[in-house]
Short mmCIF file of N, CA and C in Angstrom, two decimals:
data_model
loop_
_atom_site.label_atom_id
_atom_site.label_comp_id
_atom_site.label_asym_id
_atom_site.label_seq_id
_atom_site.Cartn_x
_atom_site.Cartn_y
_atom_site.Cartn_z
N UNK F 10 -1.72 17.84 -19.53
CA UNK F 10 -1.38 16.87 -20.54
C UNK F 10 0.12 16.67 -20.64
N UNK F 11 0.61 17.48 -20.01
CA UNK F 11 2.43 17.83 -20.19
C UNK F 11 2.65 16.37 -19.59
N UNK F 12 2.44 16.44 -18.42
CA UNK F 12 2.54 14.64 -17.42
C UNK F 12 2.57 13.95 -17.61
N UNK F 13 1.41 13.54 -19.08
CA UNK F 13 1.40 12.43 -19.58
C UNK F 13 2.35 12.26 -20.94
N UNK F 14 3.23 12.77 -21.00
CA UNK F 14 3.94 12.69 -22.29
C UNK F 14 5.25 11.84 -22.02
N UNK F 15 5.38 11.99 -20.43
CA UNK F 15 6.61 10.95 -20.09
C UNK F 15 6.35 9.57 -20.10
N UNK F 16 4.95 9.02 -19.45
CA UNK F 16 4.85 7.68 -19.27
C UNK F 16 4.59 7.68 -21.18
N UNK F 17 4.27 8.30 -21.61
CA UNK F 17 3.39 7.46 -22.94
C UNK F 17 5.05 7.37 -23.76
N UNK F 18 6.48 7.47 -23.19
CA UNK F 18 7.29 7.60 -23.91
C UNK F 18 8.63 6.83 -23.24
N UNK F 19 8.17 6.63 -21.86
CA UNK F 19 9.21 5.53 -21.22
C UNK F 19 8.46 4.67 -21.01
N UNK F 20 7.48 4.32 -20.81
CA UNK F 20 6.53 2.75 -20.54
C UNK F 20 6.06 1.91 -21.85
N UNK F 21 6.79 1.03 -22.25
CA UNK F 21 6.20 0.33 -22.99
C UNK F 21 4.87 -0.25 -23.20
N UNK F 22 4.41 -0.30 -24.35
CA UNK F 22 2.73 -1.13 -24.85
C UNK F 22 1.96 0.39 -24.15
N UNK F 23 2.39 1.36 -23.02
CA UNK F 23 1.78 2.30 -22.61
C UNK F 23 0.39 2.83 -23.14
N UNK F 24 -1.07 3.04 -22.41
CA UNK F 24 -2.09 3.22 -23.16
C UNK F 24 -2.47 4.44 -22.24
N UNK F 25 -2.93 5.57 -23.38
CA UNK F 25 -3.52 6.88 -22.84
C UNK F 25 -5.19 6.77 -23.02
N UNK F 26 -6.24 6.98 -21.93
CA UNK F 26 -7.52 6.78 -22.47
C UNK F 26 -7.57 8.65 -21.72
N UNK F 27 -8.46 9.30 -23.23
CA UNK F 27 -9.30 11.05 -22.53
C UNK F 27 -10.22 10.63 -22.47
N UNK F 28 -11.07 11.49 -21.83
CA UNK F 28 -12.30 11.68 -21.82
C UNK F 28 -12.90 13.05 -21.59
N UNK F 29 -13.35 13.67 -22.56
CA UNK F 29 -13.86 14.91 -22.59
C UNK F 29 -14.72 15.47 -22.02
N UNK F 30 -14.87 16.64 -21.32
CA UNK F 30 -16.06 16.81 -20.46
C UNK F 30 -16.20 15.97 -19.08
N UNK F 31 -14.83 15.52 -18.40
CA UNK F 31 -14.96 14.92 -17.14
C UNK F 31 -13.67 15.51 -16.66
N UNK F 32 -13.90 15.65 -15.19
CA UNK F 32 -13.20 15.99 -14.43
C UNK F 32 -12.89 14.59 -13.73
N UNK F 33 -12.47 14.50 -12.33
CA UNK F 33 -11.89 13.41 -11.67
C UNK F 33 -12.34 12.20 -11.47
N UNK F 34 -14.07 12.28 -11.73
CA UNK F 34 -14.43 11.05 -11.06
C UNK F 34 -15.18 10.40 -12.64
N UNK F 35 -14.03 10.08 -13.49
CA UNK F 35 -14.00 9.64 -14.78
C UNK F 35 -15.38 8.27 -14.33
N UNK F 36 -15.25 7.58 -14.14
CA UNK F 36 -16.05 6.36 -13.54
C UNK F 36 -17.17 6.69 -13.19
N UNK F 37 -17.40 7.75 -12.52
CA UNK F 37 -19.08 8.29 -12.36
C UNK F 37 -19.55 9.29 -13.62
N UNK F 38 -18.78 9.74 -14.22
CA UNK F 38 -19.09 10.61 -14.94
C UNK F 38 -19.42 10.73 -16.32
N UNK F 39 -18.28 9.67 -16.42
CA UNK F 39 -18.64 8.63 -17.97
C UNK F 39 -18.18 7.47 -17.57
N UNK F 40 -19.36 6.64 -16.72
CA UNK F 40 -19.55 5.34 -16.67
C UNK F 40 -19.06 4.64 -17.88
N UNK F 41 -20.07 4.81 -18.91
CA UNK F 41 -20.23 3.56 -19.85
C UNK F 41 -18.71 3.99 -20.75
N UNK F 42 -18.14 4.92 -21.15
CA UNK F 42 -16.88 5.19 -21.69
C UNK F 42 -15.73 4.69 -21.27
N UNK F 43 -15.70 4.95 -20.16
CA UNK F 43 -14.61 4.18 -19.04
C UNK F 43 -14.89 2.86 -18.30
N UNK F 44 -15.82 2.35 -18.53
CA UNK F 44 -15.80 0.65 -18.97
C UNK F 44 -15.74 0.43 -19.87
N UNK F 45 -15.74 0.68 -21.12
CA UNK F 45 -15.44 0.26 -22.76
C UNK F 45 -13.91 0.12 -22.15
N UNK F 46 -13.52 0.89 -21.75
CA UNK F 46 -11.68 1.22 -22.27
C UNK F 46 -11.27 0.53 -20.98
N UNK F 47 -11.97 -0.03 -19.84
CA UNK F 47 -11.24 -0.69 -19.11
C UNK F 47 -11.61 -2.18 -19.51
N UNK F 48 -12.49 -2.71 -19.86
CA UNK F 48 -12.74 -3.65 -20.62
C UNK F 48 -11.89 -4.21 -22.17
N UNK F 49 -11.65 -2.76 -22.98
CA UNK F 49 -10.80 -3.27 -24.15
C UNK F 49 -9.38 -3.38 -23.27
N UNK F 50 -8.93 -2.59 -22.44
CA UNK F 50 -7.63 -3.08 -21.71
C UNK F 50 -6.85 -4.11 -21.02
N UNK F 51 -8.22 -5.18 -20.38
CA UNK F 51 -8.36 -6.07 -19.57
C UNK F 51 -8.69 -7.20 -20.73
N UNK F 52 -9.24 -7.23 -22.08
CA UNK F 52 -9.25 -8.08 -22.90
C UNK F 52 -8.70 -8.25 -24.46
N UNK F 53 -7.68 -6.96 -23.78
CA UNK F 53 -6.68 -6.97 -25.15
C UNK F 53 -5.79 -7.65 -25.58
N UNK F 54 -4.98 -7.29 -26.34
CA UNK F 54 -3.34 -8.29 -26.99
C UNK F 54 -3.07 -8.64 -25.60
N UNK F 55 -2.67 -7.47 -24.71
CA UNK F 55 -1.26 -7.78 -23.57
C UNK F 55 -1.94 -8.67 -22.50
N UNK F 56 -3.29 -8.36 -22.53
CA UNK F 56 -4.43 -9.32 -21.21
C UNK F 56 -4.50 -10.39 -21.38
N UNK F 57 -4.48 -10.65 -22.95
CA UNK F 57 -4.89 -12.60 -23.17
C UNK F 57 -3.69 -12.93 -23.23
N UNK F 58 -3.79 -14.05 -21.91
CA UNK F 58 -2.73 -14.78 -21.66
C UNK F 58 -1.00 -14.55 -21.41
N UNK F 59 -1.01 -13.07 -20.85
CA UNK F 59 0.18 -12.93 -20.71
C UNK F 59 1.02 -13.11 -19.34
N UNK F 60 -0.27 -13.30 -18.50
CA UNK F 60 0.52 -13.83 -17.16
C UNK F 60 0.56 -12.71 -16.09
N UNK F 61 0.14 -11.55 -16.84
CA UNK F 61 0.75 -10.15 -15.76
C UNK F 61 -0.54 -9.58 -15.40
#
C-alpha cells in the first residue's frame, strides 16, 4: 500500500479502487466489482466529455 501513496498525492483527480480478498487477477476474481469501478471511471465527471 506504501506505492500507492505517491501517485494518490502527485497525480491529480487520481483514483484508488481495493478490492479485498483478490490477489492479481482483480478482473477474474471480482469480475462484477471491477466493472462497477471501471465503468464509474469511464462514465464519470473527468470521462464526460473531456477529450482525454
Amino acid at each position: 500500500m506504501d506505492m500507492m501513496l505517491v501517485p494518490m498525492r502527485t497525480i491529480p483527480d487520481v483514483q484508488v479502487n481495493i478490492f479485498p480478498n483478490c490477489g492479481h487477477w482483480v478482473m477474474i476474481e471480482q469480475k462484477a466489482a471491477w466493472e462497477s469501478a471501471v465503468l464509474a471511471f469511464l462514465t464519470g465527471p473527468l470521462g464526460e466529455g473531456s477529450g482525454s
